[in-house]
JSON list of C-alpha atoms and ligand atoms in Angstrom, two decimals:
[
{"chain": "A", "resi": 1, "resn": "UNK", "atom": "CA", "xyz": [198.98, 103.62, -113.85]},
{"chain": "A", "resi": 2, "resn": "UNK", "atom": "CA", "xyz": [196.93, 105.60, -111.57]},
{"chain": "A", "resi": 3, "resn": "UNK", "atom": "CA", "xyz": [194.45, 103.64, -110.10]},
{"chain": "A", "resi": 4, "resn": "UNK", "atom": "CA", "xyz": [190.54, 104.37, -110.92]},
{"chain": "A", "resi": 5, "resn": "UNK", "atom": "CA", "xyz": [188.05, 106.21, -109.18]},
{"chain": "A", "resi": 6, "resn": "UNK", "atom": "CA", "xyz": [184.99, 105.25, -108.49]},
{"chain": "A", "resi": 7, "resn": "UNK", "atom": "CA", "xyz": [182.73, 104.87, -111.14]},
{"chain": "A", "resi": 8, "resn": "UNK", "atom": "CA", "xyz": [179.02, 107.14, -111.35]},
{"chain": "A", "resi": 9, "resn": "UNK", "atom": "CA", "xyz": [176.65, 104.01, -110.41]},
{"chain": "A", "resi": 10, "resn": "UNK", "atom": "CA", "xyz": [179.37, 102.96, -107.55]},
{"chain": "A", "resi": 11, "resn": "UNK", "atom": "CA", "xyz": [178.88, 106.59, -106.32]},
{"chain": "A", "resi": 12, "resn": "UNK", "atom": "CA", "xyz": [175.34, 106.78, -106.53]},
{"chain": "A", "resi": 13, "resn": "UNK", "atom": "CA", "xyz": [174.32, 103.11, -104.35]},
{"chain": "A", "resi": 14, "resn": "UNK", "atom": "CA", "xyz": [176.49, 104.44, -101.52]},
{"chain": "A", "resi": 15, "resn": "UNK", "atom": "CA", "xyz": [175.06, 105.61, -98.30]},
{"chain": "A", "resi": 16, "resn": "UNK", "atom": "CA", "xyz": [177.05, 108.67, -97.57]},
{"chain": "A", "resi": 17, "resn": "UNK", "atom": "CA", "xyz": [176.17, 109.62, -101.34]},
{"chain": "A", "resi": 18, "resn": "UNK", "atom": "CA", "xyz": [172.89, 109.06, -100.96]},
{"chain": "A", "resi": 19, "resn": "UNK", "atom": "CA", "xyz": [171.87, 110.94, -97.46]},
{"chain": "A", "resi": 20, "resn": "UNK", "atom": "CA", "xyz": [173.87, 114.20, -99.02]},
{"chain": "A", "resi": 21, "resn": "UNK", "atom": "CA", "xyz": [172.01, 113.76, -102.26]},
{"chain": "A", "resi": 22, "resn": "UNK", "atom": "CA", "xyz": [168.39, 113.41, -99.52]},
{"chain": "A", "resi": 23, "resn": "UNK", "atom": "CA", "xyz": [170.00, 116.64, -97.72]},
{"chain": "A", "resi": 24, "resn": "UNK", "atom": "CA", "xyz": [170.65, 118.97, -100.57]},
{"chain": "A", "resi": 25, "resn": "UNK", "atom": "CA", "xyz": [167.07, 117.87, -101.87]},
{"chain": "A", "resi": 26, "resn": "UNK", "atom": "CA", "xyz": [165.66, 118.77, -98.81]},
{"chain": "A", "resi": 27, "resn": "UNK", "atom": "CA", "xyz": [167.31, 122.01, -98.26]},
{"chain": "A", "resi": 28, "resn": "UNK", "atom": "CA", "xyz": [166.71, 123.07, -101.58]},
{"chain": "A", "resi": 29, "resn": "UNK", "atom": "CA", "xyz": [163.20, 123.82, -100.51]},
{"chain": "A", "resi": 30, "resn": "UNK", "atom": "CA", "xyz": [161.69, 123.03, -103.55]},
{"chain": "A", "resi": 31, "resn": "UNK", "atom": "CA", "xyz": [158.11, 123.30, -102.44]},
{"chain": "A", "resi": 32, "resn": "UNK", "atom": "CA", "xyz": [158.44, 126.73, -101.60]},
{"chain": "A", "resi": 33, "resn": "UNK", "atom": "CA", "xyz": [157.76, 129.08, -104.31]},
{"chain": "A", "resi": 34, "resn": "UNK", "atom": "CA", "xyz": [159.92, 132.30, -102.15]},
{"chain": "A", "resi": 35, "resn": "UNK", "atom": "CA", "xyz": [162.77, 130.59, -101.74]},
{"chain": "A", "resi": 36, "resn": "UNK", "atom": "CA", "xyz": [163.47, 127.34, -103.70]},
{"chain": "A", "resi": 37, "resn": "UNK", "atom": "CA", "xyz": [166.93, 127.37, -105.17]},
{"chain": "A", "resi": 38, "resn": "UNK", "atom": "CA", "xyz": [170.08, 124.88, -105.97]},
{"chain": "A", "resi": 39, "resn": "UNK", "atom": "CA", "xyz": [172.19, 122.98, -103.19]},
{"chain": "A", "resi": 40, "resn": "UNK", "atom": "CA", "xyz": [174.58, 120.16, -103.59]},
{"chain": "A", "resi": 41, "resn": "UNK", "atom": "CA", "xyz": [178.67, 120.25, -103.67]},
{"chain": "A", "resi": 42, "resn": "UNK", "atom": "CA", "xyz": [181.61, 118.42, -104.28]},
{"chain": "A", "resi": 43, "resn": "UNK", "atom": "CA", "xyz": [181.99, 114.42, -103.87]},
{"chain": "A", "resi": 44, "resn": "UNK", "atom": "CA", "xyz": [185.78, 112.81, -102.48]},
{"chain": "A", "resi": 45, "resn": "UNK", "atom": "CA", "xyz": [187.38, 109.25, -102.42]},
{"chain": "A", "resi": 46, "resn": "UNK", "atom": "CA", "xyz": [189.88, 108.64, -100.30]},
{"chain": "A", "resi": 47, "resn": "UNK", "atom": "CA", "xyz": [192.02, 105.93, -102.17]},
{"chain": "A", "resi": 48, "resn": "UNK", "atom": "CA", "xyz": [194.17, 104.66, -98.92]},
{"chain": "A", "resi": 49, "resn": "UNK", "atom": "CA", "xyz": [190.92, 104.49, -97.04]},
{"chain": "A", "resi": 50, "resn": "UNK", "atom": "CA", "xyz": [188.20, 104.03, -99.19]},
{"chain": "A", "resi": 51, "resn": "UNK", "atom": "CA", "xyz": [186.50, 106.77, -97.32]},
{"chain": "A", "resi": 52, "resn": "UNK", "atom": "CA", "xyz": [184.01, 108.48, -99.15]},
{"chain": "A", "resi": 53, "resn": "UNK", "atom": "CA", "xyz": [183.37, 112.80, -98.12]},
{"chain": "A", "resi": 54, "resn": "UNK", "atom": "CA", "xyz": [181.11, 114.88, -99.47]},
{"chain": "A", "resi": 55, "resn": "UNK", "atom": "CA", "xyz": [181.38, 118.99, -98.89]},
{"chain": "A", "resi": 56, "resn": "UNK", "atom": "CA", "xyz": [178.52, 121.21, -99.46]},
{"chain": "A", "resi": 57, "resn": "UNK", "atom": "CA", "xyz": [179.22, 124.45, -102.06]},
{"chain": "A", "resi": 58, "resn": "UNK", "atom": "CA", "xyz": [177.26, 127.74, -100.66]},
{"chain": "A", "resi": 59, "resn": "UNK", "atom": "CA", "xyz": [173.18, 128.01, -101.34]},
{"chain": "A", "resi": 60, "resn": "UNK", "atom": "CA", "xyz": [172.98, 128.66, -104.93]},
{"chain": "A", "resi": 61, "resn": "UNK", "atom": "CA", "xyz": [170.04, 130.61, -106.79]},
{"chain": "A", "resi": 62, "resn": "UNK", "atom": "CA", "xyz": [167.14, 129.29, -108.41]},
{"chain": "A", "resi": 63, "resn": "UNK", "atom": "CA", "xyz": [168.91, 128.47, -112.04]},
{"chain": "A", "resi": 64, "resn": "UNK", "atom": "CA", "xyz": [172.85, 128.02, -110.77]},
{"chain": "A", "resi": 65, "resn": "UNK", "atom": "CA", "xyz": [174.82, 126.71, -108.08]},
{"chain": "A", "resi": 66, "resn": "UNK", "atom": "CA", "xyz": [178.90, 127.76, -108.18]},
{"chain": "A", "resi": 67, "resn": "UNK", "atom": "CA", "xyz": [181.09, 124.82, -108.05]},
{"chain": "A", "resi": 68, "resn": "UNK", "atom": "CA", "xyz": [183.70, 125.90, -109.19]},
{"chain": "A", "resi": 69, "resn": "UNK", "atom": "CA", "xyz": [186.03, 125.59, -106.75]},
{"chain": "A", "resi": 70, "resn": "UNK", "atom": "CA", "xyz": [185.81, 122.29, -105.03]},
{"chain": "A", "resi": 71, "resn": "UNK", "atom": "CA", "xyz": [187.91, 122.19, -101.16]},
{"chain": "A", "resi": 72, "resn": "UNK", "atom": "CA", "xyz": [190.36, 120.12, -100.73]},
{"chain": "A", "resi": 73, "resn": "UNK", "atom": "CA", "xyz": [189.96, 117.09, -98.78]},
{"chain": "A", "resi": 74, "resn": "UNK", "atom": "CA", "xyz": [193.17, 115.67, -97.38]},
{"chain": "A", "resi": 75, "resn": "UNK", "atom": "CA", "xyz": [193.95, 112.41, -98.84]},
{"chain": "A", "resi": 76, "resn": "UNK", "atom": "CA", "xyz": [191.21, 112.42, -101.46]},
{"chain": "A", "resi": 77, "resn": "UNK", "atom": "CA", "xyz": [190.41, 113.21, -104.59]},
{"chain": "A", "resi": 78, "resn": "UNK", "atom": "CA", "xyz": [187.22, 114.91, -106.13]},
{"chain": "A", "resi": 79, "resn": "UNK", "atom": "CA", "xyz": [184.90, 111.99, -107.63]},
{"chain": "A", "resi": 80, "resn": "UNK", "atom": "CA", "xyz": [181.74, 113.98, -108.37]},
{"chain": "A", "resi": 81, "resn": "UNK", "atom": "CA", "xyz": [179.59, 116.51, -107.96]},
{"chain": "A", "resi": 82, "resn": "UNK", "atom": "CA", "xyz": [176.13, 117.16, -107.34]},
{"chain": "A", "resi": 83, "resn": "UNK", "atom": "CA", "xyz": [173.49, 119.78, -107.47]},
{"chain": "A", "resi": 84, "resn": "UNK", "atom": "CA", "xyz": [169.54, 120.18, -107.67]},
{"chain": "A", "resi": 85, "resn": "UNK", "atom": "CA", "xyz": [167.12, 121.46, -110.13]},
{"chain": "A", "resi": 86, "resn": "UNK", "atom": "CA", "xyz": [164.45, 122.47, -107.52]},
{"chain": "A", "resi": 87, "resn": "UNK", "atom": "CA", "xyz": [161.64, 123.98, -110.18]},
{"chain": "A", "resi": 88, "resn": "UNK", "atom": "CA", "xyz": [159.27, 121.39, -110.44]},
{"chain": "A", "resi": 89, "resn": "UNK", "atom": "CA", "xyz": [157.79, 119.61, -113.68]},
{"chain": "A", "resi": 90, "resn": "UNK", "atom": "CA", "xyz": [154.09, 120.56, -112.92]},
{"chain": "A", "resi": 91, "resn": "UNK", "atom": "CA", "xyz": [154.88, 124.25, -113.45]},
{"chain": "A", "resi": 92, "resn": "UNK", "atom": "CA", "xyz": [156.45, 124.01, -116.56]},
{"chain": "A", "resi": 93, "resn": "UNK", "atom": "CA", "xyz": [160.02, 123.57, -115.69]},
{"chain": "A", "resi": 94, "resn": "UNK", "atom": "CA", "xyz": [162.49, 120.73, -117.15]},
{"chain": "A", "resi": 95, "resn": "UNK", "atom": "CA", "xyz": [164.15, 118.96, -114.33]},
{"chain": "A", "resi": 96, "resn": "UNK", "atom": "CA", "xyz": [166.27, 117.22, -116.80]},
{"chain": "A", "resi": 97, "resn": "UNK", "atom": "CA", "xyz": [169.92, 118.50, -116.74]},
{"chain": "A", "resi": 98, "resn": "UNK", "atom": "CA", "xyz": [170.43, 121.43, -118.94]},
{"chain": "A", "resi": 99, "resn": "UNK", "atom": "CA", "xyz": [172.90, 121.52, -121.65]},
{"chain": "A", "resi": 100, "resn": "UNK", "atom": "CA", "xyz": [175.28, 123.83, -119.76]},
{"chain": "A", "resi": 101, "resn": "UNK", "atom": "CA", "xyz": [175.15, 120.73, -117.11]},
{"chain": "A", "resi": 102, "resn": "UNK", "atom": "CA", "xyz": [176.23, 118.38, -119.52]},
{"chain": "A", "resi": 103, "resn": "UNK", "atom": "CA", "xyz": [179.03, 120.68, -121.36]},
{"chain": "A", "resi": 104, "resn": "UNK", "atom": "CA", "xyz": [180.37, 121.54, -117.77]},
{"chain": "A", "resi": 105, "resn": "UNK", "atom": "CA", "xyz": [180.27, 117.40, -116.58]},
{"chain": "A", "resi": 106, "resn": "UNK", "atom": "CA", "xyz": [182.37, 117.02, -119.35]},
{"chain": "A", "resi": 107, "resn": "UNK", "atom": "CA", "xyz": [185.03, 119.91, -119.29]},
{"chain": "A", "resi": 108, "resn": "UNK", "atom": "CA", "xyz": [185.23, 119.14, -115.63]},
{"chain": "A", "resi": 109, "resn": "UNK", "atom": "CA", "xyz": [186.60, 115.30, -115.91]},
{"chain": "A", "resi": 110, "resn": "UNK", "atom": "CA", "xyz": [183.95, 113.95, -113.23]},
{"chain": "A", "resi": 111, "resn": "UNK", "atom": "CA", "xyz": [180.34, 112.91, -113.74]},
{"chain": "A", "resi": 112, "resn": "UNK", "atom": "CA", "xyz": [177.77, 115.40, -112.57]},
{"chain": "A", "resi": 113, "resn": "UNK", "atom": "CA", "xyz": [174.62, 114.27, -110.65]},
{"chain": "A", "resi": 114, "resn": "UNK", "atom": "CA", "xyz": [171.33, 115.76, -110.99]},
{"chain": "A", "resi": 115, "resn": "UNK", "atom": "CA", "xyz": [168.84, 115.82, -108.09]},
{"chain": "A", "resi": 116, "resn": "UNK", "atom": "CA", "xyz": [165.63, 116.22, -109.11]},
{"chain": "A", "resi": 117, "resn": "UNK", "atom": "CA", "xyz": [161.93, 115.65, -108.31]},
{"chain": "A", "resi": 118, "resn": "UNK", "atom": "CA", "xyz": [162.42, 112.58, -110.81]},
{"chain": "A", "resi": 119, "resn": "UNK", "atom": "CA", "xyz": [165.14, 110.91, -109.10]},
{"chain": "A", "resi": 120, "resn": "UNK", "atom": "CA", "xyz": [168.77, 111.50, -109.81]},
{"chain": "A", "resi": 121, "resn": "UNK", "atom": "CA", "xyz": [170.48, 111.86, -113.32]},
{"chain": "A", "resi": 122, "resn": "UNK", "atom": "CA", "xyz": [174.15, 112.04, -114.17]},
{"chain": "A", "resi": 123, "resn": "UNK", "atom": "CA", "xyz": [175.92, 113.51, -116.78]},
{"chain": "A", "resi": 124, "resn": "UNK", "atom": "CA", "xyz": [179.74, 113.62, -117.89]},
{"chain": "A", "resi": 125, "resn": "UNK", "atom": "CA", "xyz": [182.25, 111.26, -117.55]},
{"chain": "A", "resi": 126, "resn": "UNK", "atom": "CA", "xyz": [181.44, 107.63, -116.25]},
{"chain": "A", "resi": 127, "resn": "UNK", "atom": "CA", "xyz": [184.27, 108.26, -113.73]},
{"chain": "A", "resi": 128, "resn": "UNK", "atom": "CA", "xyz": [187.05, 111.11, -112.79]},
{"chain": "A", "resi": 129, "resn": "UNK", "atom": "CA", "xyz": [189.18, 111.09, -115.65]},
{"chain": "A", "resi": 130, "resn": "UNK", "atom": "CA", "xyz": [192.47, 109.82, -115.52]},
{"chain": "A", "resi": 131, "resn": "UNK", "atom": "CA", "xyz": [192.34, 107.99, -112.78]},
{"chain": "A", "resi": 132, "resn": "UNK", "atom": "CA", "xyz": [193.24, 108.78, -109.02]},
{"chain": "A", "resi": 133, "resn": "UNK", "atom": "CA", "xyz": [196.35, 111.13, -110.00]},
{"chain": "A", "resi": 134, "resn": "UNK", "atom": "CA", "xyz": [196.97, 114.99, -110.32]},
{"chain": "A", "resi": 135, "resn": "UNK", "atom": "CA", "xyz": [194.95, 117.70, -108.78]},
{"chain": "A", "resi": 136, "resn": "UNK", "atom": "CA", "xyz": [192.98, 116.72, -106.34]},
{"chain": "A", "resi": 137, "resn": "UNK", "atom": "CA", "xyz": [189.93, 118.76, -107.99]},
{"chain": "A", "resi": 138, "resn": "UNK", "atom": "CA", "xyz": [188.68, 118.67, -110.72]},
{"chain": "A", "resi": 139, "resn": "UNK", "atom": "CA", "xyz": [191.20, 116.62, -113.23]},
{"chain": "A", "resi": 140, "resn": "UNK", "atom": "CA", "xyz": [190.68, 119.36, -116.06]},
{"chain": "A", "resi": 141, "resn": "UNK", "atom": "CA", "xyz": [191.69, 122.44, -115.81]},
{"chain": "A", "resi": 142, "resn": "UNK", "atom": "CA", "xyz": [188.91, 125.26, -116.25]},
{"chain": "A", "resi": 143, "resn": "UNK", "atom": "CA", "xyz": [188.52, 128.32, -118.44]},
{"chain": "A", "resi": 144, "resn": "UNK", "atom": "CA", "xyz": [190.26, 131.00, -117.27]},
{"chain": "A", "resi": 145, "resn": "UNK", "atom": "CA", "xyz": [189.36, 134.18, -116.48]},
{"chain": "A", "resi": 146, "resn": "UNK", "atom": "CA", "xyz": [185.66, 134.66, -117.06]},
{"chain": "A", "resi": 147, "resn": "UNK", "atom": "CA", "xyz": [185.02, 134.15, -112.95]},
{"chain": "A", "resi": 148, "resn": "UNK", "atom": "CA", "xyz": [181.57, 135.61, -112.56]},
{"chain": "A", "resi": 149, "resn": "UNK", "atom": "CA", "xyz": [180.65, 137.88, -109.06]},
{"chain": "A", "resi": 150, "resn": "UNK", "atom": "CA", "xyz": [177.37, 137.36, -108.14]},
{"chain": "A", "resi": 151, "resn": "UNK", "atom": "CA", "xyz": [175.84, 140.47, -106.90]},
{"chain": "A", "resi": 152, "resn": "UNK", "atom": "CA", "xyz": [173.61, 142.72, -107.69]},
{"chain": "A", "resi": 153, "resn": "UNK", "atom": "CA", "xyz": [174.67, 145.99, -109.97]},
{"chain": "A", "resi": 154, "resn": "UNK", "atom": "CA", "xyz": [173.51, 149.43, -110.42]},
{"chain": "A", "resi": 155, "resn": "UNK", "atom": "CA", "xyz": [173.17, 148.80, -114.25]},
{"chain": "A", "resi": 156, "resn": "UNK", "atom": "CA", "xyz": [170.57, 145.93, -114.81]},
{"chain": "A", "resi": 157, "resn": "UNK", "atom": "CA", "xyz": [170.56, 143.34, -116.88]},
{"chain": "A", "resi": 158, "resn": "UNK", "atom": "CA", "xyz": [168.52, 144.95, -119.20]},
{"chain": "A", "resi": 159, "resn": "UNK", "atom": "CA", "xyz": [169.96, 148.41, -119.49]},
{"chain": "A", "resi": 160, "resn": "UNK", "atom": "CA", "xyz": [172.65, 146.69, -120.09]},
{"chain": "A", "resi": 161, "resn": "UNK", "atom": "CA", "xyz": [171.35, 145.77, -122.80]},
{"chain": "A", "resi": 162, "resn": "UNK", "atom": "CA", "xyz": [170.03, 148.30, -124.01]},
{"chain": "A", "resi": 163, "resn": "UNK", "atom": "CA", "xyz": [173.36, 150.24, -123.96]},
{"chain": "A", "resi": 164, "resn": "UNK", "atom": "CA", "xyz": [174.88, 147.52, -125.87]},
{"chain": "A", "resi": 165, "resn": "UNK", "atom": "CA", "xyz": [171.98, 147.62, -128.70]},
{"chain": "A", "resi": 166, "resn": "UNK", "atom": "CA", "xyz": [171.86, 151.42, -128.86]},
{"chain": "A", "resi": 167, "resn": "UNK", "atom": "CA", "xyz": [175.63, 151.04, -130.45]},
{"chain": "A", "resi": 168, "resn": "UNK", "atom": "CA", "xyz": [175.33, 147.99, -132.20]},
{"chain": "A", "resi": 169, "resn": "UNK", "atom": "CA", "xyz": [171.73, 148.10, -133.69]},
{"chain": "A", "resi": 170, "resn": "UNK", "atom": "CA", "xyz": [172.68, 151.55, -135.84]},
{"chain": "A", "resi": 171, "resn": "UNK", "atom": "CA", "xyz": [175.61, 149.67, -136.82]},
{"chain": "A", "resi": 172, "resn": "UNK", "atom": "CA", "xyz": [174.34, 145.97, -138.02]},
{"chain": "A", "resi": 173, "resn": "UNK", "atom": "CA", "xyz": [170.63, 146.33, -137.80]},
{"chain": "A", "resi": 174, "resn": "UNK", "atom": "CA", "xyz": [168.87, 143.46, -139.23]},
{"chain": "A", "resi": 175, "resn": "UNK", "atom": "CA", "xyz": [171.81, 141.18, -139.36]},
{"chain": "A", "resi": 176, "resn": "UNK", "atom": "CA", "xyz": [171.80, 140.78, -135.49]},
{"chain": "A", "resi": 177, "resn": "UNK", "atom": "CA", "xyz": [168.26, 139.07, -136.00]},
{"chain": "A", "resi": 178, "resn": "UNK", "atom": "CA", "xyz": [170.92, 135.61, -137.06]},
{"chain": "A", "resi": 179, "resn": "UNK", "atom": "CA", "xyz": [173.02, 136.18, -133.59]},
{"chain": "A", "resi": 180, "resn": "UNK", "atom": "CA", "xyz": [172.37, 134.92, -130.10]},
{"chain": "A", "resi": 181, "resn": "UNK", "atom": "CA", "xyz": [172.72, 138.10, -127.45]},
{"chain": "A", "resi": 182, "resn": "UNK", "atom": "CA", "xyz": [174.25, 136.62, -124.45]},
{"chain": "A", "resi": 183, "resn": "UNK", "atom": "CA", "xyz": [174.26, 138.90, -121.42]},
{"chain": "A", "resi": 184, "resn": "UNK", "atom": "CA", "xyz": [176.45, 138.01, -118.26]},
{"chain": "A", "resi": 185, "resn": "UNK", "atom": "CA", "xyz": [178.01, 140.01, -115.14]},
{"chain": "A", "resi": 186, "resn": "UNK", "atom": "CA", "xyz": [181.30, 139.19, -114.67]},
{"chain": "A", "resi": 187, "resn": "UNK", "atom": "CA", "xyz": [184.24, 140.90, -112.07]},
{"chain": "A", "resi": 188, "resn": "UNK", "atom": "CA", "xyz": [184.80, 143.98, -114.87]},
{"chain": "A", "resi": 189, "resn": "UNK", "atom": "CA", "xyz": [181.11, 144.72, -115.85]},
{"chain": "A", "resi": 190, "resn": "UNK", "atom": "CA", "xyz": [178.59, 143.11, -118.00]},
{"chain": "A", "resi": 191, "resn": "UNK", "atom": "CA", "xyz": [179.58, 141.52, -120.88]},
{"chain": "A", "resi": 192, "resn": "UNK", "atom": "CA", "xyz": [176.64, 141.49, -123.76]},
{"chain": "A", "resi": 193, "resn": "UNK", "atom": "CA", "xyz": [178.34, 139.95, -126.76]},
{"chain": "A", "resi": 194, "resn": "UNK", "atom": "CA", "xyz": [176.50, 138.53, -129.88]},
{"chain": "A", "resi": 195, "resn": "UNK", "atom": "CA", "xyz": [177.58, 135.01, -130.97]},
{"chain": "A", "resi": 196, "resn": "UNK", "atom": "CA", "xyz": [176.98, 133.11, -134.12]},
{"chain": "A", "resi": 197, "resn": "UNK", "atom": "CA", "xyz": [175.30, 129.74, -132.60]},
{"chain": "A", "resi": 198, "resn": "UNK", "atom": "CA", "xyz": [174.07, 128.20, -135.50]},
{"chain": "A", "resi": 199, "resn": "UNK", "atom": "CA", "xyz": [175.77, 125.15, -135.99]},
{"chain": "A", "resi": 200, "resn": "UNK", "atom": "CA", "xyz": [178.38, 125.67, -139.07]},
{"chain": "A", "resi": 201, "resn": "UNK", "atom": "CA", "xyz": [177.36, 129.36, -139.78]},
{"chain": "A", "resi": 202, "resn": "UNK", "atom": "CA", "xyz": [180.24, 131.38, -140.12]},
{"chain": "A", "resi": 203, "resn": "UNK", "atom": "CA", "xyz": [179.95, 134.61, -138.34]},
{"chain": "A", "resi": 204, "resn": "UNK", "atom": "CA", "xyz": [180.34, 136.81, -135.19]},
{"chain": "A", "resi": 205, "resn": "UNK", "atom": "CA", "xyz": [179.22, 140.31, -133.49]},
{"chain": "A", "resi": 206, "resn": "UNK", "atom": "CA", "xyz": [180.34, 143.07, -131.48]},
{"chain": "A", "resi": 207, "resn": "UNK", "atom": "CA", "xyz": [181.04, 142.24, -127.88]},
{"chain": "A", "resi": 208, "resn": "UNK", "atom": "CA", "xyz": [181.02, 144.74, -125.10]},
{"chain": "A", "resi": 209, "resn": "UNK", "atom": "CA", "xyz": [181.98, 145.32, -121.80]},
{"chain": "A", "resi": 210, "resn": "UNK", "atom": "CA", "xyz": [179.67, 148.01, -119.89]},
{"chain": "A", "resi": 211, "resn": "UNK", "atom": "CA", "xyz": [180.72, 148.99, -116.82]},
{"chain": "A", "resi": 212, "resn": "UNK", "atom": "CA", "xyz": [177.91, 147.79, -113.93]},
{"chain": "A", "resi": 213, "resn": "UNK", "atom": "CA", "xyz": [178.00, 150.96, -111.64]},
{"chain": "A", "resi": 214, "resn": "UNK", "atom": "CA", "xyz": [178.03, 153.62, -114.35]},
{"chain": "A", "resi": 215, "resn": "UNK", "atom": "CA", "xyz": [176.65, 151.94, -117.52]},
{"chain": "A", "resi": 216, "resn": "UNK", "atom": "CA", "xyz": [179.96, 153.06, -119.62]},
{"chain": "A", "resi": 217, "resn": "UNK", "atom": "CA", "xyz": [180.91, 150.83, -122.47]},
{"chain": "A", "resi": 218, "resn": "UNK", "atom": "CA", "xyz": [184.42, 149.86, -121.45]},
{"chain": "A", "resi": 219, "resn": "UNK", "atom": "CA", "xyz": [185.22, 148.23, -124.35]},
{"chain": "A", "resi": 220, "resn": "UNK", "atom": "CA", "xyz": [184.04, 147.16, -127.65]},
{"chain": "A", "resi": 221, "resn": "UNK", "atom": "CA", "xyz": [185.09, 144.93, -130.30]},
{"chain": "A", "resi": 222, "resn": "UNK", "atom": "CA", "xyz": [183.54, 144.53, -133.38]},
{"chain": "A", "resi": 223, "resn": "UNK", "atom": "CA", "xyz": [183.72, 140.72, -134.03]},
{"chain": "A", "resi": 224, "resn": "UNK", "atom": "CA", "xyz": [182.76, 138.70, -137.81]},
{"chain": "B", "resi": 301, "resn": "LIG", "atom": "ZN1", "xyz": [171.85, 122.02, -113.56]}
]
């Protein structure tokens, strides 16, 4: 049996731990209203050593941070990650982790922390799953294929959109009222698909793929 990783509240009383949590707080700049956005990374034991290493991801933006694809660390495996939710409480904003956090935390087989203005939260797994074995990322495989490029499009968001409704709203009219419109950019264009989200309501809606330069619908499918 492989032996086990460090556990969430081992992680989060040790020094190295906490001075990168201090550091992605700090560089997150949440007091600044311009530029305050996400920071944090990827969190490694080394099981011969005990070492612990931490690796920062890129700046995210205000709402996201990619981690999605941890470095490897010779020697170690990934333990944890972390990131910060810089938007603070007094203007509105939850610091709490969101429910994307807590879906990713636990597709991702490794407890997430949470730096925020309230202190720091974890989600996911109480330790890496399965033990100090396999990939030395994450321990769960991710979804494939839906690898988002952040950049910025000719198309917005909400042309997008638009586009999207100007075929489907003729179609389905009133019946889209029940669906959630999800819009995201993604490597092939923007995909704005309507999904039945109400828990144990059958149903579905078209999906599209609208090319970001030139605003052509590359594909459709009519989903129920
Ligand atoms: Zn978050």
């Amino acid at each position: 049996m492989a032996p086990d990783a460090p556990s969430a509240a081992e992680l989060e009383t040790n020094p190295v731990v906490q001075a990168a949590f201090a550091a992605a707080w700090a560089d997150s700049l949440a007091d600044d209203q311009a530029l305050r956005h996400e920071e944090g990374g990827f969190i490694y034991y080394d099981p011969t050593t005990g070492d612990i290493t931490v690796r920062r991801a890129m700046p995210g933006g205000m709402l996201y941070l990619n981690l999605d694809s941890p470095p490897t660390v010779p020697g170690s495996y990934l333990v944890a990650t972390h990131h910060t939710h810089a938007f603070p409480a007094a203007l509105g904003h939850d610091p709490s982790p969101s429910s994307d956090d807590f879906e990713e935390a636990d597709g991702s087989g490794v407890p997430w922390f949470v730096v925020t203005e309230l202190g720091v939260l974890v989600v996911g797994p109480d330790r890496r799953v399965g033990g100090l074995t396999g990939p030395p990322g994450y321990p769960i495989k991710g979804g494939a294929a839906m690898s988002a490029t952040v950049m910025t499009p000719t198309v917005t968001r909400q042309q997008a959109i638009l586009i999207a409704e100007a075929d489907a709203v003729p179609l389905f009219g009133n019946d889209l009222n029940v669906l959630t419109l999800e819009a995201a950019l993604h490597d092939d264009g923007w995909h704005v698909e309507y999904h039945m989200r109400r828990p144990r309501w059958a149903g579905g809606g078209p999906h599209y793929v609208i090319d970001a330069d030139t605003g052509v619908i590359k594909s459709k499918k009519y989903y129920q």
